[in-house]
Coordinates of C-alpha atoms in Angstrom, one line a residue:
Chain K
A1 CA 0.0 0.0 0.0
Q2 CA 1.1 3.5 -0.6
T3 CA 1.7 5.9 2.2
V4 CA 1.8 9.7 2.2
T5 CA 3.6 11.6 5.0
Q6 CA 3.3 15.3 5.8
S7 CA 5.6 16.0 8.7
Q8 CA 4.5 19.5 9.4
P9 CA 1.1 19.6 11.2
E10 CA 1.1 23.4 11.4
M11 CA 2.9 26.2 9.7
S12 CA 2.6 29.9 9.6
V13 CA 3.9 32.6 7.2
Q14 CA 3.8 36.3 7.0
E15 CA 1.6 37.8 4.2
A16 CA 3.6 38.2 1.0
E17 CA 6.3 35.8 2.1
T18 CA 7.1 32.4 0.7
V19 CA 6.4 29.1 2.5
T20 CA 7.2 25.5 1.6
L21 CA 5.1 22.5 2.7
S22 CA 6.7 19.1 2.6
C23 CA 5.4 15.8 1.5
T24 CA 7.0 12.4 1.1
Y25 CA 5.5 9.2 -0.2
D26 CA 6.3 5.6 -0.4
T27 CA 5.5 3.5 -3.4
S28 CA 6.8 0.8 -5.7
E29 CA 4.8 2.1 -8.6
N30 CA 6.3 3.8 -11.6
N31 CA 3.1 5.3 -13.0
Y32 CA 1.4 7.6 -10.6
Y33 CA 0.2 11.2 -10.1
L34 CA 0.7 13.6 -7.2
F35 CA -1.6 16.4 -6.1
W36 CA -1.8 19.1 -3.5
Y37 CA -5.3 19.9 -2.3
K38 CA -6.4 22.9 -0.2
Q39 CA -9.2 22.6 2.3
P40 CA -10.5 25.9 3.7
P41 CA -12.9 26.1 6.7
S42 CA -15.8 25.7 4.3
R43 CA -14.5 22.0 4.0
Q44 CA -14.5 22.0 0.2
M45 CA -11.3 20.2 -1.0
I46 CA -9.9 22.2 -4.0
L47 CA -7.2 21.1 -6.3
V48 CA -4.1 23.4 -6.1
I49 CA -1.6 21.7 -8.4
R50 CA -0.9 18.3 -9.9
Q51 CA 2.2 16.5 -11.1
E52 CA 2.6 13.5 -13.4
A53 CA 5.4 11.2 -12.2
Y54 CA 6.7 10.7 -15.7
K55 CA 7.3 14.4 -16.1
Q56 CA 10.6 15.7 -14.9
Q57 CA 9.6 19.4 -15.1
N58 CA 8.1 20.7 -11.9
A59 CA 4.5 21.9 -12.2
T60 CA 3.6 25.6 -11.6
E61 CA 0.3 27.3 -11.2
N62 CA 0.6 31.0 -10.7
R63 CA 1.9 31.5 -7.1
F64 CA 2.0 27.7 -6.5
S65 CA 4.9 25.5 -7.6
V66 CA 6.2 22.1 -6.6
N67 CA 9.6 20.5 -6.1
F68 CA 9.2 17.0 -7.3
Q69 CA 12.1 14.7 -6.5
K70 CA 11.1 11.3 -7.8
A71 CA 14.1 9.4 -6.6
A72 CA 13.7 10.8 -3.1
K73 CA 9.9 10.4 -3.3
S74 CA 9.5 13.9 -2.3
F75 CA 6.8 16.4 -3.4
S76 CA 6.9 19.8 -1.7
L77 CA 4.6 22.7 -2.4
K78 CA 5.9 26.3 -2.5
I79 CA 3.5 29.2 -2.1
S80 CA 5.0 32.5 -3.1
D81 CA 3.6 35.9 -2.2
S82 CA 1.3 34.3 0.5
Q83 CA -2.1 35.8 0.8
L84 CA -4.6 35.7 3.6
G85 CA -6.9 33.5 1.5
D86 CA -4.2 30.8 1.5
T87 CA -5.0 30.0 5.1
A88 CA -6.3 26.5 5.0
M89 CA -5.4 22.8 5.5
Y90 CA -3.2 21.5 2.7
F91 CA -3.3 17.8 1.8
C92 CA -0.7 16.0 -0.3
A93 CA -2.3 13.1 -2.3
F94 CA -0.9 10.2 -4.3
M95 CA -3.0 8.7 -7.1
K96 CA -2.5 5.3 -8.7
P97 CA -4.5 4.9 -11.9
L98 CA -6.2 1.5 -12.1
M99 CA -8.6 0.0 -14.5
T100 CA -11.0 -0.4 -11.6
G101 CA -10.9 3.3 -10.8
N102 CA -8.2 5.6 -9.7
Q103 CA -7.0 5.1 -6.1
F104 CA -6.1 8.1 -4.0
Y105 CA -4.1 8.2 -0.8
F106 CA -3.9 11.3 1.4
G107 CA -1.5 12.6 3.9
T108 CA -2.6 13.9 7.3
G109 CA -2.4 17.5 6.2
T110 CA -0.6 20.7 7.1
S111 CA -2.5 23.6 8.6
L112 CA -1.2 26.8 7.1
T113 CA -1.9 30.2 8.6
V114 CA -1.1 33.4 6.8
I115 CA -0.4 36.2 9.2
P116 CA -1.3 39.7 8.2
Chain X
E1 CA -20.3 22.7 -14.7
A2 CA -22.0 21.8 -11.5
G3 CA -19.7 20.3 -8.9
V4 CA -20.2 17.3 -6.6
V5 CA -23.3 17.9 -4.5
Q6 CA -23.8 16.4 -1.1
S7 CA -26.6 16.6 1.4
P8 CA -27.2 17.3 4.2
R9 CA -24.3 19.6 5.2
Y10 CA -24.8 18.9 8.9
K11 CA -26.4 16.1 10.8
I12 CA -26.8 15.6 14.5
I13 CA -28.2 12.3 15.7
E14 CA -28.3 10.3 18.9
K15 CA -26.3 7.1 19.0
K16 CA -28.0 4.0 17.8
Q17 CA -30.1 6.0 15.3
P18 CA -29.7 5.5 11.6
V19 CA -28.4 8.2 9.2
A20 CA -28.0 8.5 5.5
F21 CA -25.9 10.8 3.3
W22 CA -26.5 11.6 -0.3
C23 CA -24.1 12.4 -3.1
N24 CA -24.6 13.5 -6.7
P25 CA -21.3 13.4 -8.6
I26 CA -20.2 15.5 -11.6
S27 CA -22.1 14.5 -14.7
G28 CA -20.1 11.9 -16.7
H29 CA -17.8 10.9 -13.8
N30 CA -17.8 7.2 -13.6
T31 CA -15.8 6.9 -10.4
L32 CA -17.4 7.8 -7.1
Y33 CA -15.7 7.8 -3.7
W34 CA -16.9 8.1 -0.1
Y35 CA -14.3 9.2 2.4
R36 CA -14.4 9.7 6.1
Q37 CA -12.4 12.6 7.5
N38 CA -11.7 12.8 11.2
L39 CA -10.8 16.1 12.8
G40 CA -7.3 17.1 11.9
Q41 CA -6.8 14.1 9.6
G42 CA -6.8 13.4 5.9
P43 CA -9.6 11.7 4.1
E44 CA -9.7 7.9 4.4
L45 CA -11.5 5.9 1.8
L46 CA -14.6 4.0 2.8
I47 CA -15.7 2.8 -0.6
R48 CA -15.0 3.4 -4.3
Y49 CA -17.4 2.8 -7.1
E50 CA -16.7 2.4 -10.8
N51 CA -20.1 3.0 -12.4
E52 CA -22.5 1.0 -10.2
E53 CA -20.0 -1.5 -9.1
A54 CA -18.3 -1.2 -5.7
V55 CA -14.7 -2.0 -6.7
D56 CA -13.1 -1.3 -3.3
D57 CA -15.0 -1.5 -0.1
S58 CA -12.3 -3.1 2.0
Q59 CA -12.3 -0.2 4.5
L60 CA -16.1 0.0 4.9
P61 CA -17.3 -1.3 8.3
K62 CA -19.9 -3.6 6.8
D63 CA -21.6 -4.4 10.1
R64 CA -23.1 -0.9 10.3
F65 CA -22.2 0.9 7.1
S66 CA -23.8 0.3 3.7
A67 CA -23.7 2.2 0.4
E68 CA -25.3 2.0 -2.9
R69 CA -25.0 3.6 -6.3
L70 CA -28.0 2.7 -8.3
K71 CA -27.7 3.3 -12.0
G72 CA -24.1 4.5 -11.6
V73 CA -25.0 8.1 -10.8
D74 CA -26.2 9.2 -7.3
S75 CA -25.0 7.4 -4.3
T76 CA -26.2 7.0 -0.7
L77 CA -24.1 6.1 2.3
K78 CA -25.9 4.8 5.4
I79 CA -24.9 4.1 8.9
Q80 CA -27.2 1.9 11.1
P81 CA -26.9 2.1 14.0
A82 CA -24.6 5.1 14.5
E83 CA -22.0 5.1 17.3
L84 CA -20.2 8.0 19.0
G85 CA -17.0 7.2 17.1
D86 CA -18.8 7.8 13.8
S87 CA -18.7 11.5 14.3
A88 CA -16.7 12.9 11.4
V89 CA -17.0 14.6 8.1
Y90 CA -18.1 12.4 5.3
L91 CA -16.8 13.5 1.9
C92 CA -18.0 12.4 -1.5
A93 CA -15.7 12.7 -4.5
S94 CA -15.9 11.8 -8.2
S95 CA -13.5 11.5 -11.0
R96 CA -13.8 10.8 -14.7
G97 CA -13.0 7.2 -14.8
A98 CA -10.7 4.2 -14.4
G99 CA -7.2 4.8 -15.5
L100 CA -7.8 8.3 -16.7
N101 CA -5.4 11.0 -15.8
T102 CA -7.6 13.1 -13.6
E103 CA -8.0 14.5 -10.2
A104 CA -10.8 13.8 -7.8
F105 CA -13.4 16.5 -7.3
F106 CA -14.9 16.8 -3.9
G107 CA -18.2 17.9 -2.4
Q108 CA -18.5 20.1 0.6
G109 CA -19.0 17.1 2.9
T110 CA -21.5 16.2 5.6
R111 CA -20.5 16.8 9.2
L112 CA -22.0 14.1 11.3
T113 CA -22.2 14.5 15.1
V114 CA -23.4 11.5 17.1
V115 CA -24.4 12.4 20.7

């Protein structure tokens, strides 16, 4: 079974600063996908960014970027120019595509607080 | 495009009572997931459907939990009887289908409190 580890239960960052959330995973699969989801107090899980394991180039979405180290099985999320609206729980997720439906595994989350 | 719709958003029941949650996935999404999320934790899979077939229910406590996805669209998750430890947020998610490169889309969840 795959495991996803987020070692930072809580983090804080000053508004406009940069913060990095860490995630490691354990798998023997070669074909998989990685995601970062954001869960604000409203509870809706929202996709932040995704990375295909076969791509060496790190994914970027506006202020969000990842550092994907496949050999080290590391997938960190960098948030630049942090905004108050970034305050939320952030979950790292591993996805294994199967013919019986994609299987997702989630970490325990990092609670990020952006301080004005 | 309408997102994943869940109801109710909140439910408070006494222990030993039954409760049901409803989920309407995104149109055209073949895969439907039910997750349980305890406070301060990540979502944990209860059951995964591919169309109307439950392809992974290994984590579903079958003595008290049941689920169905008739016609491969809407789904209902039921707990009978509820226990205090069932208090959690129950999330429904859907994705396009088996093997496809796609993320899961989540509903807003149902917060269940068992008293």
